[in-house]
mmCIF file of C-alpha atoms in Angstrom:
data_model
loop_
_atom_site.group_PDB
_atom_site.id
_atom_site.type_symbol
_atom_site.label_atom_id
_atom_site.label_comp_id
_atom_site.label_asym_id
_atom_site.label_seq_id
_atom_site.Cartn_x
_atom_site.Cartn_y
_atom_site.Cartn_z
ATOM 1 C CA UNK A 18 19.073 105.442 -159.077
ATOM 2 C CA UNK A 19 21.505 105.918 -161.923
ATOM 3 C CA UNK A 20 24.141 103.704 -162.624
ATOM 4 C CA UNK A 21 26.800 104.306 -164.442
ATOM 5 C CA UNK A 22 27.782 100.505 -166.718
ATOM 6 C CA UNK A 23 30.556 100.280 -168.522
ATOM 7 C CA UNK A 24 31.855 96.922 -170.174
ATOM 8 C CA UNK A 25 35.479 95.861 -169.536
ATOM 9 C CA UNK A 26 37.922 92.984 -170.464
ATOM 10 C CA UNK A 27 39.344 92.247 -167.116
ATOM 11 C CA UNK A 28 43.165 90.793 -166.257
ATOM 12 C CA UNK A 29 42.074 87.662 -164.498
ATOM 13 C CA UNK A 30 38.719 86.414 -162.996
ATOM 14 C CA UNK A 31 40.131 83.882 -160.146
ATOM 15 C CA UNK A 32 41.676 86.307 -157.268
ATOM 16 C CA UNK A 33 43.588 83.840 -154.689
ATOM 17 C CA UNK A 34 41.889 83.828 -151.134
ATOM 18 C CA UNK A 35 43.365 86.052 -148.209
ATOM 19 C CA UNK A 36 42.192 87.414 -145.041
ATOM 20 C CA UNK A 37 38.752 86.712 -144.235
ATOM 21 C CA UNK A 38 38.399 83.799 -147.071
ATOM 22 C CA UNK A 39 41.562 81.795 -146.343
ATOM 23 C CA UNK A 40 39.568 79.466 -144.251
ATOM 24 C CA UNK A 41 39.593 76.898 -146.720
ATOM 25 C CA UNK A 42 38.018 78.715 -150.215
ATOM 26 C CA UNK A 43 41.222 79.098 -152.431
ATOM 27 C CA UNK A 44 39.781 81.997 -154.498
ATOM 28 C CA UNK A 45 37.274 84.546 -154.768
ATOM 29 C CA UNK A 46 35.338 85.256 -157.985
ATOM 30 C CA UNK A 47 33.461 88.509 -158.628
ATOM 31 C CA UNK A 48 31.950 88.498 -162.337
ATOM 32 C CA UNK A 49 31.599 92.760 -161.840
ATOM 33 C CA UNK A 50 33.493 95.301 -160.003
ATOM 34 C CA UNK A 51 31.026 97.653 -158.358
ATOM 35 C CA UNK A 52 27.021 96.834 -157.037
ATOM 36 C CA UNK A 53 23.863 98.029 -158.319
ATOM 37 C CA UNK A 54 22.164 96.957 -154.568
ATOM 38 C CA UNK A 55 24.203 99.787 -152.825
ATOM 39 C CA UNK A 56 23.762 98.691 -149.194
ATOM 40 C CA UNK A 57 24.619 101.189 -146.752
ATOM 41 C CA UNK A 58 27.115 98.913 -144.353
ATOM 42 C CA UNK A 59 28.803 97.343 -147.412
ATOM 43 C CA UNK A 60 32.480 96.838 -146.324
ATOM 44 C CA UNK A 61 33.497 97.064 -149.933
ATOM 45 C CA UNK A 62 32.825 100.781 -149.742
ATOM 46 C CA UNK A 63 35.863 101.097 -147.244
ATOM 47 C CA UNK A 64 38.501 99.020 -150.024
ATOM 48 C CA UNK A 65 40.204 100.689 -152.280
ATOM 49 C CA UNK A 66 38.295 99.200 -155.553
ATOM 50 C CA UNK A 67 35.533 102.208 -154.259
ATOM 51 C CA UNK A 68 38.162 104.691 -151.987
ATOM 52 C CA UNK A 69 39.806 105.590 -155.279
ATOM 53 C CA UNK A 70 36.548 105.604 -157.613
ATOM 54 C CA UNK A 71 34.536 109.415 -158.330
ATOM 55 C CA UNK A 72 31.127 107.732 -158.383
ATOM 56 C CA UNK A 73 29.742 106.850 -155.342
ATOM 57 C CA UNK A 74 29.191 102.757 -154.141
ATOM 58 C CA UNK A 75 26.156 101.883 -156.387
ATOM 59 C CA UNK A 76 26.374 104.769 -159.267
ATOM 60 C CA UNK A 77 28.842 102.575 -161.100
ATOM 61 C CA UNK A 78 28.994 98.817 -162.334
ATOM 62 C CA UNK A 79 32.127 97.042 -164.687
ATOM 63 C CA UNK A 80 30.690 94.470 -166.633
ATOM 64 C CA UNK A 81 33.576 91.871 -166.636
ATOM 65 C CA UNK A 82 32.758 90.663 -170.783
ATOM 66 C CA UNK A 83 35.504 88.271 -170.281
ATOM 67 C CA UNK A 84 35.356 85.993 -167.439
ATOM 68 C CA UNK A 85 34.158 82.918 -168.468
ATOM 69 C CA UNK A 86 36.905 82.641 -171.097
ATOM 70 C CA UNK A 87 39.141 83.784 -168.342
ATOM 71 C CA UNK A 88 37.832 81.273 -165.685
ATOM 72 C CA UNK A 89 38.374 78.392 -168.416
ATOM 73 C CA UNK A 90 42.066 79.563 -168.891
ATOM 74 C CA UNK A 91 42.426 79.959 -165.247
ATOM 75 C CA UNK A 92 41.243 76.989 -164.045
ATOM 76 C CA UNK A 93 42.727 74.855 -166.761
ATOM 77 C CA UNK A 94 46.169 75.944 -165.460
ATOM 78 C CA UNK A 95 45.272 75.106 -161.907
ATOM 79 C CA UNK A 96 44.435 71.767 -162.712
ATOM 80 C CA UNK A 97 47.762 71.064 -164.061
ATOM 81 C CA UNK A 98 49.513 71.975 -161.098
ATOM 82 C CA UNK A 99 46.922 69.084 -159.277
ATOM 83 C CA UNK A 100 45.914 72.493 -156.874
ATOM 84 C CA UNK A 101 42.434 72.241 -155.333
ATOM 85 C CA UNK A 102 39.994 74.829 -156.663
ATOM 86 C CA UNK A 103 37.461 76.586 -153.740
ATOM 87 C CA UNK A 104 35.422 79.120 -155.010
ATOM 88 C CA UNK A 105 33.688 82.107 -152.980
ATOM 89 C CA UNK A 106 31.400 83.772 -155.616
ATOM 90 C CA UNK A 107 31.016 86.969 -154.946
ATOM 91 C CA UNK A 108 33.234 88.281 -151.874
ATOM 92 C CA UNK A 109 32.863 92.756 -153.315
ATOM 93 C CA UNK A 110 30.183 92.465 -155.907
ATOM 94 C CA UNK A 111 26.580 90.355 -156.368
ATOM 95 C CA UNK A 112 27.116 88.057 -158.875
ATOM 96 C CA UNK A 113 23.174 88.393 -159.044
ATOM 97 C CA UNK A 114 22.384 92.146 -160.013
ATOM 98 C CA UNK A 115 20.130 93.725 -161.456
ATOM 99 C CA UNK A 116 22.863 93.986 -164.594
ATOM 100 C CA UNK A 117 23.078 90.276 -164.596
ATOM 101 C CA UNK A 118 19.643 90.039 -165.817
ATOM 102 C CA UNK A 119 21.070 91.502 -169.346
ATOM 103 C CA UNK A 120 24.556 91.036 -169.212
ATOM 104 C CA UNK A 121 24.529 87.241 -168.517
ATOM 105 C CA UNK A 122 27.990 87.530 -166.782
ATOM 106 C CA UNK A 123 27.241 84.979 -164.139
ATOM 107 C CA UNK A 124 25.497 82.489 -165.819
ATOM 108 C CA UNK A 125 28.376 82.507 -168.079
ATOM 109 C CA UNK A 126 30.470 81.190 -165.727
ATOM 110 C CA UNK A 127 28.053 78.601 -164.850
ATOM 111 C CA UNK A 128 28.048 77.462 -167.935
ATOM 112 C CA UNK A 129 31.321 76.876 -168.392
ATOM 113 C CA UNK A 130 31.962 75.816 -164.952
ATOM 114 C CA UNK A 131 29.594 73.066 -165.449
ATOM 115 C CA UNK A 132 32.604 71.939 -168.829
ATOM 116 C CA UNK A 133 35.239 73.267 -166.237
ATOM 117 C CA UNK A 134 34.230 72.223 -162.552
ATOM 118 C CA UNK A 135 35.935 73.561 -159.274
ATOM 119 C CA UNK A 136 35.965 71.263 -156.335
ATOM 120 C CA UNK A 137 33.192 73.753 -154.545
ATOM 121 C CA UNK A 138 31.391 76.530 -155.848
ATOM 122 C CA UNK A 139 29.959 78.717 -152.975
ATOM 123 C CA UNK A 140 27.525 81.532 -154.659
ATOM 124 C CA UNK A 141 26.848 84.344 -152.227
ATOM 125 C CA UNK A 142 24.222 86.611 -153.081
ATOM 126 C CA UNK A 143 21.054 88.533 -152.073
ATOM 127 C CA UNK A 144 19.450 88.216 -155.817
ATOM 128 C CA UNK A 145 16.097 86.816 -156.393
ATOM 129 C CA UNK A 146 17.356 86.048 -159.909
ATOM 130 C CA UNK A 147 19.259 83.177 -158.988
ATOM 131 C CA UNK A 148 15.866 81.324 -159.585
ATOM 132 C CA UNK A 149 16.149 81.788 -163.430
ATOM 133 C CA UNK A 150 19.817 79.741 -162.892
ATOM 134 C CA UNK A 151 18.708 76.853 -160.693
ATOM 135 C CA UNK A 152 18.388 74.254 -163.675
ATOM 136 C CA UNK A 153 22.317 74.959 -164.297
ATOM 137 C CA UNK A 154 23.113 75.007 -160.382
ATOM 138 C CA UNK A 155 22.222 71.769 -159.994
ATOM 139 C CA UNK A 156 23.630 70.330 -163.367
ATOM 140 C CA UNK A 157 26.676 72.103 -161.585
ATOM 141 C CA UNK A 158 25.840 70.278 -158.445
ATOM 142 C CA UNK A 159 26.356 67.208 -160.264
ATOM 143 C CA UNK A 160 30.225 67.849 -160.883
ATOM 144 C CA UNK A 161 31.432 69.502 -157.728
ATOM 145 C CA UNK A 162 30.212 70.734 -154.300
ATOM 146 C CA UNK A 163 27.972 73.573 -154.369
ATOM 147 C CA UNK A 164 26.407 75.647 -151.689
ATOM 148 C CA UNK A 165 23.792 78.964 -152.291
ATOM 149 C CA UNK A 166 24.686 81.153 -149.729
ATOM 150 C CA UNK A 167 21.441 83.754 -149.482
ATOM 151 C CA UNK A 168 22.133 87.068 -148.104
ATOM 152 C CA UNK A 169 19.215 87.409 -145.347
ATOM 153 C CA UNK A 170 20.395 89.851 -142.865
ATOM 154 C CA UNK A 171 16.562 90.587 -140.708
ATOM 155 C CA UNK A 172 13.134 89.135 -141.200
ATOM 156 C CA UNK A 173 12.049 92.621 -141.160
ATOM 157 C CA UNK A 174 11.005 94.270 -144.266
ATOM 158 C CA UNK A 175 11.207 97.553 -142.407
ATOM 159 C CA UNK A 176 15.053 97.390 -141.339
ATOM 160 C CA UNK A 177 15.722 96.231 -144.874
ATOM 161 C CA UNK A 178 15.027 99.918 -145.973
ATOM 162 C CA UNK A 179 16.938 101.263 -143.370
ATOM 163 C CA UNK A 180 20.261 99.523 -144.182
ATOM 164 C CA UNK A 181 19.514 97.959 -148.013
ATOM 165 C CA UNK A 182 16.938 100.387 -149.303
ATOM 166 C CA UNK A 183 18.038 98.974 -152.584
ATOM 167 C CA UNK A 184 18.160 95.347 -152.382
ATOM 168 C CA UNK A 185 15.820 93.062 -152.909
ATOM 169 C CA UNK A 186 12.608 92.609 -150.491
ATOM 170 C CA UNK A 187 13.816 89.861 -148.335
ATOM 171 C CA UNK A 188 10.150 87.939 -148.587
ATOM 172 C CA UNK A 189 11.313 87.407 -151.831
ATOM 173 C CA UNK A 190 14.746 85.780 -151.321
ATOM 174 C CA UNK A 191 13.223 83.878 -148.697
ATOM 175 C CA UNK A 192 10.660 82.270 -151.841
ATOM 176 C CA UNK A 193 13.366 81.906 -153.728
ATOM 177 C CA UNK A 194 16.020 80.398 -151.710
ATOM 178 C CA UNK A 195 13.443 77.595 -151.047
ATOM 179 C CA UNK A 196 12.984 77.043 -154.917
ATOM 180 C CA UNK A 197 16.648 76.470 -154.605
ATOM 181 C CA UNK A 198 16.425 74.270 -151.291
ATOM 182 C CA UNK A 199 13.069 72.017 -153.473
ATOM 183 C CA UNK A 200 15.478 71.276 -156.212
ATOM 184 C CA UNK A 201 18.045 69.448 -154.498
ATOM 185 C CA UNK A 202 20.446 72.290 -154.137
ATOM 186 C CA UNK A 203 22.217 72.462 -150.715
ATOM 187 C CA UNK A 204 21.423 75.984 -149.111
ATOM 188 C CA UNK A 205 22.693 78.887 -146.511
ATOM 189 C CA UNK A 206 20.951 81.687 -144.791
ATOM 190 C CA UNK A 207 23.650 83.931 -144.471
ATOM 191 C CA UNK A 208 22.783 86.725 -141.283
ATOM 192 C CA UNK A 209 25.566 88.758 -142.754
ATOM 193 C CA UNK A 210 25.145 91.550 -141.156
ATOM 194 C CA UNK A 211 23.020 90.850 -138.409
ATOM 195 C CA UNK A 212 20.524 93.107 -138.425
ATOM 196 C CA UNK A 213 17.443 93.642 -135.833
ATOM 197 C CA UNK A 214 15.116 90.961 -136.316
ATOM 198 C CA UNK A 215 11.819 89.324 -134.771
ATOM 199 C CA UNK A 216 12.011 86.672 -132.235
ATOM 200 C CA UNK A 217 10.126 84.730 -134.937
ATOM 201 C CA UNK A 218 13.503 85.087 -137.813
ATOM 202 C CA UNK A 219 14.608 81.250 -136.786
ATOM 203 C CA UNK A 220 11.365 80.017 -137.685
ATOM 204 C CA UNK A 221 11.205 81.464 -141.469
ATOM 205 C CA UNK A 222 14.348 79.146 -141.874
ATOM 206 C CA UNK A 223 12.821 76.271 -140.793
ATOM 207 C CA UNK A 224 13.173 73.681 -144.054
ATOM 208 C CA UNK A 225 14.621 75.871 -146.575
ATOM 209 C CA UNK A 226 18.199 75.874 -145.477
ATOM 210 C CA UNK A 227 20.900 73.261 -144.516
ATOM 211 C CA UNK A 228 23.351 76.121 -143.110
ATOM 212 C CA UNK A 229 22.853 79.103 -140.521
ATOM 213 C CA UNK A 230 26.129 81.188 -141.341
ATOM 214 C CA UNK A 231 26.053 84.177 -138.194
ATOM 215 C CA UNK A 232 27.615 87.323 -139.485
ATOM 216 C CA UNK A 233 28.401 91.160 -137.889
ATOM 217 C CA UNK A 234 29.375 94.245 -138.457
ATOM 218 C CA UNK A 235 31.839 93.834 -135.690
ATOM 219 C CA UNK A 236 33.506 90.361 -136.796
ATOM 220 C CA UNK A 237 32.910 90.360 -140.414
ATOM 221 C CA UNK A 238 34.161 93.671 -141.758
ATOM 222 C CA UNK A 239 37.576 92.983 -142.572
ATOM 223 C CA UNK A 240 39.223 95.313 -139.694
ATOM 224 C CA UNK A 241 36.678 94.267 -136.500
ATOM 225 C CA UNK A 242 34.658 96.810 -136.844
ATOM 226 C CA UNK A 243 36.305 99.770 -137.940
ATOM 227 C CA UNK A 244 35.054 99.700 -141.475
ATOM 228 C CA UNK A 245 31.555 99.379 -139.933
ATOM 229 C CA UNK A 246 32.423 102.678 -137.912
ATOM 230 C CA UNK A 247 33.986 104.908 -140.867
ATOM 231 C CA UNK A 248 30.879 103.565 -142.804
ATOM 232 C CA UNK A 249 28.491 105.815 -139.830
ATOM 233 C CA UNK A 250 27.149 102.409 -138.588
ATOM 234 C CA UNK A 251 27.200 103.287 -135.476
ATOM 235 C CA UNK A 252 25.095 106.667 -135.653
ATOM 236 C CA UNK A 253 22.760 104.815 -138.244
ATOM 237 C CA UNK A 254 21.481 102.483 -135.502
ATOM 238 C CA UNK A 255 21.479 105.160 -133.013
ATOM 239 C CA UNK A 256 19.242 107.549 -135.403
ATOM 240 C CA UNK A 257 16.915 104.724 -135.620
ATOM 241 C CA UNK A 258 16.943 103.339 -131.550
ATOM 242 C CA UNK A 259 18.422 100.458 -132.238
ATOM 243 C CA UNK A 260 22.008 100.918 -130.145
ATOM 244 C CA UNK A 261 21.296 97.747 -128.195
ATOM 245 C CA UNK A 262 21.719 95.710 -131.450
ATOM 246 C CA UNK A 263 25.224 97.195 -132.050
ATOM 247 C CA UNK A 264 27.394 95.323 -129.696
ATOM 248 C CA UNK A 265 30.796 93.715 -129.635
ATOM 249 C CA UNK A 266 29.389 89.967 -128.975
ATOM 250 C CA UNK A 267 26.114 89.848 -130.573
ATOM 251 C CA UNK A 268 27.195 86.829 -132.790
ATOM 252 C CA UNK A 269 27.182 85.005 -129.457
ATOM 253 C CA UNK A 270 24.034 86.128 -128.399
ATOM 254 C CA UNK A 271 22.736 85.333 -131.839
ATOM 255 C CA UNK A 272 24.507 81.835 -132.414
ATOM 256 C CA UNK A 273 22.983 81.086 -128.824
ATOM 257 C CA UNK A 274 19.487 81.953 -129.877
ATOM 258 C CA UNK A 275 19.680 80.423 -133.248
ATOM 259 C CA UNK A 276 20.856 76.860 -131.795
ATOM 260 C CA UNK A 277 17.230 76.842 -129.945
ATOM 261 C CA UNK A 278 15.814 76.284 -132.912
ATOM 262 C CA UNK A 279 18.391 74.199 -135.459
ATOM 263 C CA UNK A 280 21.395 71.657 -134.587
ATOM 264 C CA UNK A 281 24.663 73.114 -133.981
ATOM 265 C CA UNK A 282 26.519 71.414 -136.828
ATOM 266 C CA UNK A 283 24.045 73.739 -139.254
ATOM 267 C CA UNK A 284 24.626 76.713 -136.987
ATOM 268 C CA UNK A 285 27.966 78.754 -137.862
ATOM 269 C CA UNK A 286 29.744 81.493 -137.530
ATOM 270 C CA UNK A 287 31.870 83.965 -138.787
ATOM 271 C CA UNK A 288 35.205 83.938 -139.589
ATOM 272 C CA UNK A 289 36.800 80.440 -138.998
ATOM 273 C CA UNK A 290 33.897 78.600 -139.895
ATOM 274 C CA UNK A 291 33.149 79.904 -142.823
ATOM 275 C CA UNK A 292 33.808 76.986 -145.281
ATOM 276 C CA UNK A 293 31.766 74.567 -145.233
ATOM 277 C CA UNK A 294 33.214 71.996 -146.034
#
């Protein structure tokens, strides 16, 4: 797939934390607008940073050039007002893209987050290539609170392609969110959406995360569902036979089955416990 990349100097970097993330994060940080992964029941395509954009979600990427000089203006002013700093990194983009890999956006802001610390950095993303960051993660880790948040919605390769034909294989994140879990690095498997999985999914997370975070299309779309519905997820599932997994409750169903296997204090679930601090 194509993708349209275009380099731009954005206003600010630090976006203050409403709606879903005012739960204790005080901003969101998204180092691009746009995402090369292009998953089908992305809420971001319903928002307006896509409703009001020709190209469709995944065709186009803005490389923010700026925001690590931005984030060490930003913050700097924060600190002088004594505020506590929260960050959610990324709530509409992947700060780990395939763009990253060149553009160097993220690690950036690693870098100078590691001269500049927040009180907590939580990095949410479903990119392998967080591995090639994990020496600066945990030089990170020792100036503030840091959590990596991996995106692993099924244990099934095959619903992957369904949903996220163009994200990375989830064996993969799985390898590499241990890598991150070995060096010292406190971890998350986010199920964000939940997606059909094996009865065996619990048991892949056994010693590579500290954090179950329980996520659905229903609860976690920014409008309970609706967003999920304009987005066809309905009739996806439907296509494929899998109806019974698109229900109302199915975070309780989940969070039930999930705190078989782990305690309940790792076990959470969306929205009000999303921070976890």
């Amino acid at each position: 797939m194509d993708i349209q990349l275009k380099e731009i100097l954005s206003r600010k970097v630090l976006t203050e934390a409403k709606g879903y993330l005012d739960v204790g994060f005080t901003h969101s940080l998204n180092p691009y607008s746009g995402c090369g992964f292009s998953c089908l029941y992305c809420y971001v395509r319903e928002m307006p940073i896509q409703r009001f954009k020709e190209l469709p979600w995944g065709e186009w990427v803005d490389i923010k050039t700026n925001a690590a000089e931005n984030y060490r203006n930003e913050i700097k002013k924060l600190r002088k007002k004594n505020k506590p700093v929260n960050i959610f990194m990324s709530s509409a983009t992947d700060p780990y893209q395939p763009i990253e890999r060149k553009a160097n956006i993220t690690r950036g802001l690693l870098v100078e987050m590691i001269e500049n610390p927040p009180d907590f950095l939580q990095i949410q993303t479903r990119g392998p290539l967080i591995e090639r960051d994990i020496e600066l993660i945990a030089r990170l880790k020792e100036r503030c609170k840091v959590l990596v948040s991996m995106t692993i919605e099924t244990d099934r390769e095959d619903i992957k392609r369904i949903f996220a034909p163009y994200a990375p294989g989830i064996k993969l994140r799985l390898k590499v969110l241990k890598e991150v879990h070995d060096a010292g690095i406190p971890t998350q498997a986010s199920i964000s959406p939940v997606l059909p999985f094996t009865p065996d999914f619990p048991k892949v997370l056994e010693g590579i995360v500290d954090y179950i975070w329980i996520d659905t299309l229903s609860i976690g779309d920014g409008s309970m569902g609706k967003r999920s519905e304009r987005l066809g997820m309905p009739r996806l599932y439907q296509e494929h036979g899998l109806a019974q997994w698109y229900q109302q409750d199915l975070h309780v169903k989940v969070e039930k089955y999930f705190k078989k296997y782990f305690p309940s204090e790792m076990v959470r679930v969306s929205k009000q416990e999303a921070f976890p601090g």
